Amino acid sequence: MKKKSNRKRSDAQLAQQKRFALAMSFLLPLKSILADGYKFVAKRKKKLIYPFNLALSHVLSMGIAEGEEGPYVDPEKVWLSDGTLPGVLVSAIVEETSRILVSYDSFSSFCAWDDHVKLIAYQMKEGVAIRSQNLALRSEKQAFLDVPNSLLGKELLLYILCSDRDGLKYARSQYLGTYQIN
């Protein structure tokens, strides 16, 4: 059994506890995506570290901002993947009926034509994250995401991720903004 501590927590401890709770609540629906996106970086560490913990560490250090109402997670500073693979340069984002279409260019000659490009849409209030089901290759210069009916008309955070053909190495994810698809 745990002993109940009579010691009161300091203001700094309570603030850090709140930051930790914010980061955890933001990242938990993305757990499977983070496991893929950070696995290469986690393997490069000298000791055993879980991909989710790397993402959590990043959000705690860089992804939480202070607002008028207190701390909040800044989605622009959150990475869903990290690694050494070159990313893509997004040129256009088109909202269609129940679909988001993203056009991009590859800005590096150090990447393979068959690298995979994935779109991730995240609805924070409901805690739902979806990823594009169709395989998009870097050479196709276009990826799309079909938005299910349950998420139509709701604010979606949109991210783009790139991985090699085997899904082992990733590029750092890019935040594309907030969209509301009807």
XYZ file of N, CA and C in Angstrom, residues 9-182:
522
model
N 2.862 19.977 -1.866
C 3.658 20.209 -3.064
C 3.843 21.709 -3.271
N 5.014 22.052 -3.772
C 5.294 23.457 -4.049
C 4.570 23.883 -5.321
N 4.517 25.182 -5.544
C 3.875 25.708 -6.746
C 4.586 25.210 -8.001
N 5.905 25.123 -7.957
C 6.682 24.641 -9.103
C 6.358 23.176 -9.394
N 6.210 22.380 -8.351
C 5.859 20.970 -8.533
C 4.465 20.821 -9.129
N 3.523 21.616 -8.658
C 2.165 21.566 -9.190
C 2.119 22.023 -10.647
N 2.913 23.049 -10.980
C 2.971 23.523 -12.367
C 3.556 22.451 -13.278
N 4.605 21.777 -12.822
C 5.223 20.714 -13.635
C 4.267 19.537 -13.783
N 3.534 19.240 -12.742
C 2.552 18.155 -12.792
C 1.460 18.472 -13.818
N 1.050 19.724 -13.882
C 0.037 20.138 -14.853
C 0.583 20.047 -16.276
N 1.835 20.452 -16.484
C 2.475 20.357 -17.802
C 2.567 18.892 -18.248
N 2.929 18.021 -17.316
C 3.034 16.592 -17.619
C 1.668 16.024 -18.010
N 0.624 16.391 -17.276
C -0.733 15.912 -17.577
C -1.195 16.408 -18.941
N -0.891 17.665 -19.279
C -1.244 18.206 -20.596
C -0.558 17.437 -21.714
N 0.745 17.200 -21.546
C 1.507 16.483 -22.571
C 0.990 15.063 -22.738
N 0.720 14.390 -21.639
C 0.214 13.015 -21.709
C -1.149 12.962 -22.394
N -2.048 13.866 -22.044
C -3.384 13.838 -22.647
C -3.327 14.153 -24.139
N -2.382 14.985 -24.557
C -2.236 15.290 -25.982
C -1.668 14.091 -26.738
N -0.673 13.408 -26.170
C 0.053 12.360 -26.896
C -0.591 10.976 -26.851
N -1.360 10.662 -25.843
C -1.907 9.298 -25.729
C -2.692 8.826 -26.952
N -3.569 9.634 -27.560
C -4.267 9.152 -28.760
C -3.333 8.920 -29.950
N -2.129 9.459 -29.892
C -1.162 9.335 -30.982
C -0.122 8.245 -30.722
N -0.329 7.430 -29.726
C 0.692 6.487 -29.253
C 1.213 5.557 -30.354
N 0.353 4.987 -31.154
C 0.820 4.061 -32.198
C 1.598 4.799 -33.284
N 1.206 6.018 -33.582
C 1.915 6.832 -34.574
C 3.292 7.206 -34.043
N 3.356 7.585 -32.768
C 4.630 7.948 -32.145
C 5.572 6.753 -32.047
N 5.010 5.573 -31.816
C 5.849 4.367 -31.728
C 6.590 4.130 -33.037
N 5.928 4.374 -34.158
C 6.589 4.239 -35.455
C 7.536 5.397 -35.719
N 7.082 6.607 -35.443
C 7.832 7.804 -35.792
C 9.109 8.025 -35.003
N 9.205 7.453 -33.814
C 10.387 7.648 -32.982
C 11.215 6.377 -32.791
N 10.831 5.256 -33.412
C 11.539 4.004 -33.123
C 12.993 4.020 -33.577
N 13.294 4.667 -34.705
C 14.680 4.721 -35.175
C 15.540 5.553 -34.226
N 15.016 6.670 -33.771
C 15.751 7.529 -32.838
C 15.944 6.802 -31.510
N 14.938 6.064 -31.063
C 15.035 5.327 -29.801
C 16.099 4.235 -29.877
N 16.233 3.596 -31.031
C 17.244 2.534 -31.183
C 18.661 3.090 -31.161
N 18.817 4.343 -31.563
C 20.148 4.943 -31.608
C 20.664 5.339 -30.230
N 19.791 5.407 -29.251
C 20.202 5.756 -27.890
C 20.988 4.601 -27.293
N 21.901 4.902 -26.385
C 22.757 3.872 -25.793
C 22.019 3.008 -24.781
N 20.978 3.543 -24.181
C 20.200 2.759 -23.227
C 18.781 2.582 -23.750
N 18.059 1.650 -23.186
C 16.691 1.373 -23.603
C 15.805 2.567 -23.296
N 15.175 3.071 -24.315
C 14.236 4.173 -24.148
C 13.058 3.932 -25.092
N 11.879 4.205 -24.643
C 10.689 3.967 -25.440
C 10.391 5.170 -26.331
N 9.925 4.916 -27.549
C 9.607 6.016 -28.462
C 8.618 7.024 -27.874
N 7.613 6.542 -27.154
C 6.629 7.448 -26.551
C 7.308 8.399 -25.567
N 8.277 7.892 -24.802
C 8.972 8.729 -23.835
C 9.798 9.817 -24.520
N 10.357 9.511 -25.684
C 11.079 10.535 -26.441
C 10.133 11.650 -26.877
N 8.971 11.271 -27.365
C 7.981 12.265 -27.786
C 7.506 13.089 -26.589
N 7.269 12.435 -25.470
C 6.838 13.122 -24.259
C 7.903 14.108 -23.791
N 9.141 13.694 -23.824
C 10.245 14.573 -23.429
C 10.302 15.808 -24.316
N 10.105 15.601 -25.620
C 10.132 16.739 -26.541
C 8.984 17.707 -26.255
N 7.791 17.178 -26.036
C 6.638 18.046 -25.768
C 6.838 18.816 -24.463
N 7.366 18.154 -23.450
C 7.581 18.832 -22.174
C 8.617 19.947 -22.297
N 9.635 19.732 -23.102
C 10.689 20.747 -23.210
C 10.383 21.829 -24.238
N 9.678 21.493 -25.317
C 9.494 22.452 -26.402
C 8.037 22.731 -26.764
N 7.130 21.836 -26.474
C 5.782 21.924 -27.015
C 4.732 22.555 -26.128
N 5.099 22.979 -24.935
C 4.108 23.584 -24.052
C 4.390 25.071 -23.949
N 3.346 25.856 -24.215
C 3.462 27.316 -24.188
C 2.572 27.861 -23.071
N 2.861 29.069 -22.669
C 2.069 29.728 -21.631
C 1.079 30.689 -22.280
N -0.159 30.621 -21.872
C -1.195 31.512 -22.366
C -1.833 32.268 -21.213
N -2.848 33.027 -21.517
C -3.550 33.793 -20.490
C -4.220 32.884 -19.464
N -4.710 31.742 -19.931
C -5.411 30.810 -19.052
C -4.494 29.760 -18.453
N -3.203 29.849 -18.719
C -2.256 28.884 -18.200
C -1.561 28.149 -19.331
N -0.851 27.086 -19.005
C -0.106 26.356 -20.040
C -1.041 25.593 -20.983
N -0.583 25.443 -22.231
C -1.314 24.661 -23.222
C -0.300 24.040 -24.186
N -0.707 22.975 -24.869
C 0.154 22.319 -25.844
C 0.043 23.076 -27.162
N 1.186 23.505 -27.685
C 1.251 24.185 -28.972
C 1.464 23.129 -30.048
N 0.438 22.792 -30.857
C 0.563 21.696 -31.818
C 1.641 21.932 -32.871
N 1.974 23.180 -33.118
C 2.999 23.493 -34.115
C 4.385 23.021 -33.663
N 4.589 22.931 -32.375
C 5.899 22.549 -31.843
C 5.996 21.070 -31.493
N 4.929 20.317 -31.714
C 4.914 18.888 -31.416
C 5.389 18.115 -32.640
N 6.283 17.172 -32.421
C 6.755 16.292 -33.498
C 6.135 14.917 -33.308
N 5.539 14.391 -34.376
C 4.998 13.029 -34.336
C 6.023 12.011 -34.786
N 7.088 12.489 -35.408
C 8.202 11.621 -35.811
C 9.465 12.462 -35.821
N 10.586 11.778 -35.736
C 11.866 12.467 -35.781
C 12.877 11.514 -36.409
N 13.845 12.074 -37.092
C 14.876 11.247 -37.694
C 15.692 12.028 -38.698
N 16.510 11.296 -39.436
C 17.470 11.908 -40.348
C 17.014 11.942 -41.796
N 15.901 11.326 -42.101
C 15.400 11.311 -43.478
C 14.944 12.717 -43.877
N 15.221 13.154 -45.095
C 14.730 14.473 -45.525
C 13.206 14.483 -45.632
N 12.620 15.598 -45.297
C 11.172 15.742 -45.378
C 10.744 16.207 -46.755
N 9.551 16.743 -46.828
C 9.017 17.277 -48.085
C 8.662 18.744 -47.875
N 8.525 19.451 -48.965
C 8.136 20.854 -48.945
C 6.698 20.935 -49.441
N 5.775 21.266 -48.561
C 4.358 21.308 -48.904
C 4.081 22.547 -49.749
N 3.448 22.339 -50.916
C 3.174 23.453 -51.826
C 1.704 23.873 -51.821
N 0.798 22.941 -51.523
C -0.628 23.287 -51.520
C -1.409 22.303 -50.660
N -2.442 22.834 -50.013
C -3.373 22.015 -49.234
C -4.774 22.370 -49.704
N -5.493 21.366 -50.217
C -6.824 21.585 -50.773
C -7.829 20.808 -49.933
N -8.879 21.504 -49.507
C -9.964 20.877 -48.762
C -11.068 20.513 -49.741
N -11.341 19.236 -49.885
C -12.417 18.759 -50.742
C -13.521 18.210 -49.856
N -14.582 17.733 -50.450
C -15.665 17.137 -49.688
C -15.156 15.879 -48.988
N -15.114 15.906 -47.684
C -14.649 14.826 -46.802
C -13.244 14.306 -47.149
N -12.407 15.181 -47.663
C -11.045 14.775 -48.025
C -10.100 15.975 -47.948
N -8.868 15.713 -47.542
C -7.803 16.719 -47.562
C -6.747 16.223 -48.539
N -6.376 17.068 -49.481
C -5.383 16.735 -50.494
C -4.171 17.651 -50.301
N -2.989 17.053 -50.141
C -1.760 17.812 -49.923
C -0.802 17.544 -51.075
N -0.345 18.624 -51.703
C 0.669 18.529 -52.759
C 2.005 18.954 -52.160
N 3.075 18.290 -52.582
C 4.386 18.564 -52.012
C 5.472 18.336 -53.048
N 6.647 18.875 -52.751
C 7.841 18.662 -53.561
C 8.919 18.096 -52.654
N 9.782 17.302 -53.245
C 10.917 16.793 -52.492
C 12.051 17.786 -52.663
N 12.564 18.319 -51.570
C 13.594 19.339 -51.679
C 14.991 18.781 -51.460
N 15.134 17.470 -51.548
C 16.452 16.875 -51.356
C 16.693 15.794 -52.392
N 17.924 15.705 -52.853
C 18.283 14.632 -53.782
C 18.796 13.410 -53.032
N 18.801 13.466 -51.704
C 19.303 12.368 -50.884
C 18.192 11.440 -50.411
N 17.111 11.374 -51.143
C 16.001 10.537 -50.718
C 15.557 9.643 -51.870
N 14.869 8.578 -51.519
C 14.431 7.603 -52.513
C 13.049 7.978 -53.046
N 12.784 7.601 -54.271
C 11.501 7.904 -54.908
C 10.344 7.180 -54.221
N 10.644 6.039 -53.569
C 9.576 5.237 -52.976
C 9.439 5.426 -51.465
N 9.958 6.540 -50.936
C 9.689 6.866 -49.541
C 8.188 7.079 -49.374
N 7.670 6.720 -48.219
C 6.237 6.843 -47.953
C 5.926 8.198 -47.334
N 4.825 8.771 -47.734
C 4.340 10.038 -47.187
C 2.963 9.771 -46.590
N 2.792 10.178 -45.322
C 1.537 9.920 -44.613
C 0.980 11.218 -44.064
N -0.323 11.335 -44.107
C -1.026 12.459 -43.490
C -1.684 11.962 -42.204
N -1.598 12.778 -41.173
C -2.215 12.463 -39.893
C -3.156 13.607 -39.541
N -4.393 13.265 -39.219
C -5.360 14.252 -38.740
C -5.694 13.894 -37.298
N -5.679 14.898 -36.446
C -5.877 14.672 -35.018
C -6.951 15.615 -34.497
N -7.998 15.048 -33.911
C -9.070 15.828 -33.301
C -8.841 15.760 -31.790
N -8.325 16.848 -31.231
C -7.898 16.859 -29.829
C -9.038 16.647 -28.839
N -10.166 17.302 -29.030
C -11.250 17.230 -28.049
C -11.798 15.825 -27.903
N -11.872 15.096 -29.014
C -12.374 13.727 -28.960
C -11.263 12.711 -28.745
N -10.011 13.137 -28.882
C -8.887 12.225 -28.700
C -8.798 11.182 -29.803
N -9.045 11.608 -31.050
C -9.042 10.688 -32.184
C -7.977 11.122 -33.183
N -7.129 10.176 -33.552
C -6.116 10.437 -34.576
C -6.311 9.425 -35.702
N -6.311 9.923 -36.946
C -6.434 9.036 -38.098
C -5.264 9.299 -39.029
N -4.912 8.266 -39.779
C -3.832 8.426 -40.752
C -4.333 8.034 -42.124
N -3.662 8.552 -43.147
C -4.071 8.236 -44.512
C -3.917 6.739 -44.751
N -4.928 6.151 -45.350
C -4.941 4.721 -45.591
C -4.273 4.342 -46.907
N -4.308 5.244 -47.876
C -3.710 4.964 -49.175
C -2.223 5.286 -49.138
N -1.433 4.432 -49.766
C 0.008 4.615 -49.808
C 0.351 5.739 -50.775
N 1.031 6.746 -50.283
C 1.514 7.837 -51.127
C 3.038 7.767 -51.146
N 3.603 7.823 -52.326
C 5.054 7.786 -52.479
C 5.583 9.203 -52.669
N 6.834 9.387 -52.306
C 7.455 10.701 -52.442
C 7.407 11.185 -53.889
N 7.597 10.274 -54.838
C 7.626 10.649 -56.254
C 6.259 11.069 -56.794
N 5.171 10.676 -56.139
C 3.823 11.040 -56.596
C 3.492 12.501 -56.323
N 4.169 13.108 -55.377
C 4.028 14.528 -55.042
C 2.625 14.914 -54.598
N 1.870 13.928 -54.098
C 0.509 14.199 -53.641
C 0.072 13.101 -52.678
N -0.581 13.509 -51.592
C -1.139 12.552 -50.632
C -2.513 13.058 -50.225
N -3.398 12.140 -49.888
C -4.720 12.561 -49.441
C -5.163 11.753 -48.243
N -6.106 12.345 -47.525
C -6.654 11.722 -46.334
C -8.165 11.840 -46.397
N -8.848 10.703 -46.342
C -10.309 10.696 -46.286
C -10.729 10.891 -44.830
N -11.543 11.902 -44.592
C -12.002 12.224 -43.245
C -13.319 11.488 -43.001
N -13.401 10.682 -41.932
C -14.656 9.976 -41.658
C -15.776 10.943 -41.264
N -16.995 10.499 -41.444
C -18.174 11.330 -41.155
C -18.194 11.843 -39.718
N -17.676 11.045 -38.783
C -17.700 11.447 -37.375
C -16.804 12.648 -37.087
N -15.854 12.948 -37.978
C -14.948 14.081 -37.766
C -15.234 15.271 -38.686
N -16.243 15.146 -39.536
C -16.585 16.257 -40.423
C -17.125 17.427 -39.612
N -16.688 18.626 -39.961
C -17.134 19.834 -39.284
C -16.414 20.110 -37.975
N -15.419 19.310 -37.623
C -14.667 19.504 -36.382
C -13.244 19.931 -36.716
N -12.634 20.658 -35.789
C -11.267 21.117 -35.994
C -10.304 19.941 -35.985
N -9.492 19.844 -37.034
C -8.493 18.786 -37.152
C -7.102 19.400 -37.246
N -6.175 18.890 -36.469
C -4.777 19.263 -36.602
C -4.187 18.354 -37.666
N -3.489 18.913 -38.631
C -2.964 18.128 -39.744
C -1.442 18.109 -39.711
N -0.889 16.911 -39.812
C 0.561 16.695 -39.844
C 0.909 15.863 -41.073
N 2.156 15.992 -41.536
C 2.660 15.154 -42.625
C 3.943 14.487 -42.141
N 4.068 13.184 -42.444
C 5.236 12.408 -42.045
C 5.823 11.712 -43.267
N 7.124 11.528 -43.261
C 7.813 10.794 -44.328
C 8.624 9.668 -43.700
N 8.582 8.503 -44.333
C 9.398 7.381 -43.871
C 9.994 6.679 -45.085
N 11.029 5.895 -44.847
C 11.583 5.112 -45.944
C 10.626 3.973 -46.274
N 10.913 3.238 -47.335
C 9.973 2.203 -47.800
C 9.716 1.125 -46.761
N 10.690 0.890 -45.875
C 10.532 -0.143 -44.853
C 9.850 0.370 -43.587
N 9.660 1.669 -43.501
C 9.034 2.259 -42.328
C 9.945 2.290 -41.116
N 11.257 2.208 -41.346
C 12.203 2.213 -40.239
C 12.748 3.602 -39.938
N 13.117 4.331 -40.957
C 13.661 5.672 -40.779
C 12.591 6.699 -41.125
N 12.556 7.758 -40.353
C 11.560 8.805 -40.531
C 12.224 10.163 -40.657
N 11.482 11.092 -41.217
C 11.856 12.504 -41.210
C 11.111 13.156 -40.051
N 11.550 14.312 -39.655
C 10.821 15.053 -38.630
C 9.468 15.466 -39.207
N 8.419 15.235 -38.455
C 7.061 15.563 -38.932
C 6.901 17.069 -39.076
N 5.929 17.440 -39.902
C 5.626 18.851 -40.113
C 4.163 19.099 -39.766
N 3.936 20.171 -39.036
C 2.574 20.588 -38.705
C 2.061 21.448 -39.849
N 0.889 21.122 -40.392
C 0.352 21.835 -41.548
C -0.766 22.819 -41.186
N -1.231 22.786 -39.962
C -2.251 23.735 -39.542
C -3.521 23.054 -39.054
N -4.512 23.888 -38.767
C -5.810 23.427 -38.299
C -6.819 23.564 -39.424
N -7.587 22.499 -39.668
C -8.555 22.500 -40.768
C -9.889 21.982 -40.267
N -10.939 22.431 -40.912
C -12.293 21.984 -40.611
C -12.923 21.552 -41.932
N -13.075 20.258 -42.124
C -13.586 19.702 -43.370
C -15.091 19.474 -43.238
N -15.835 19.904 -44.228
C -17.299 19.714 -44.229
C -17.720 18.659 -45.227
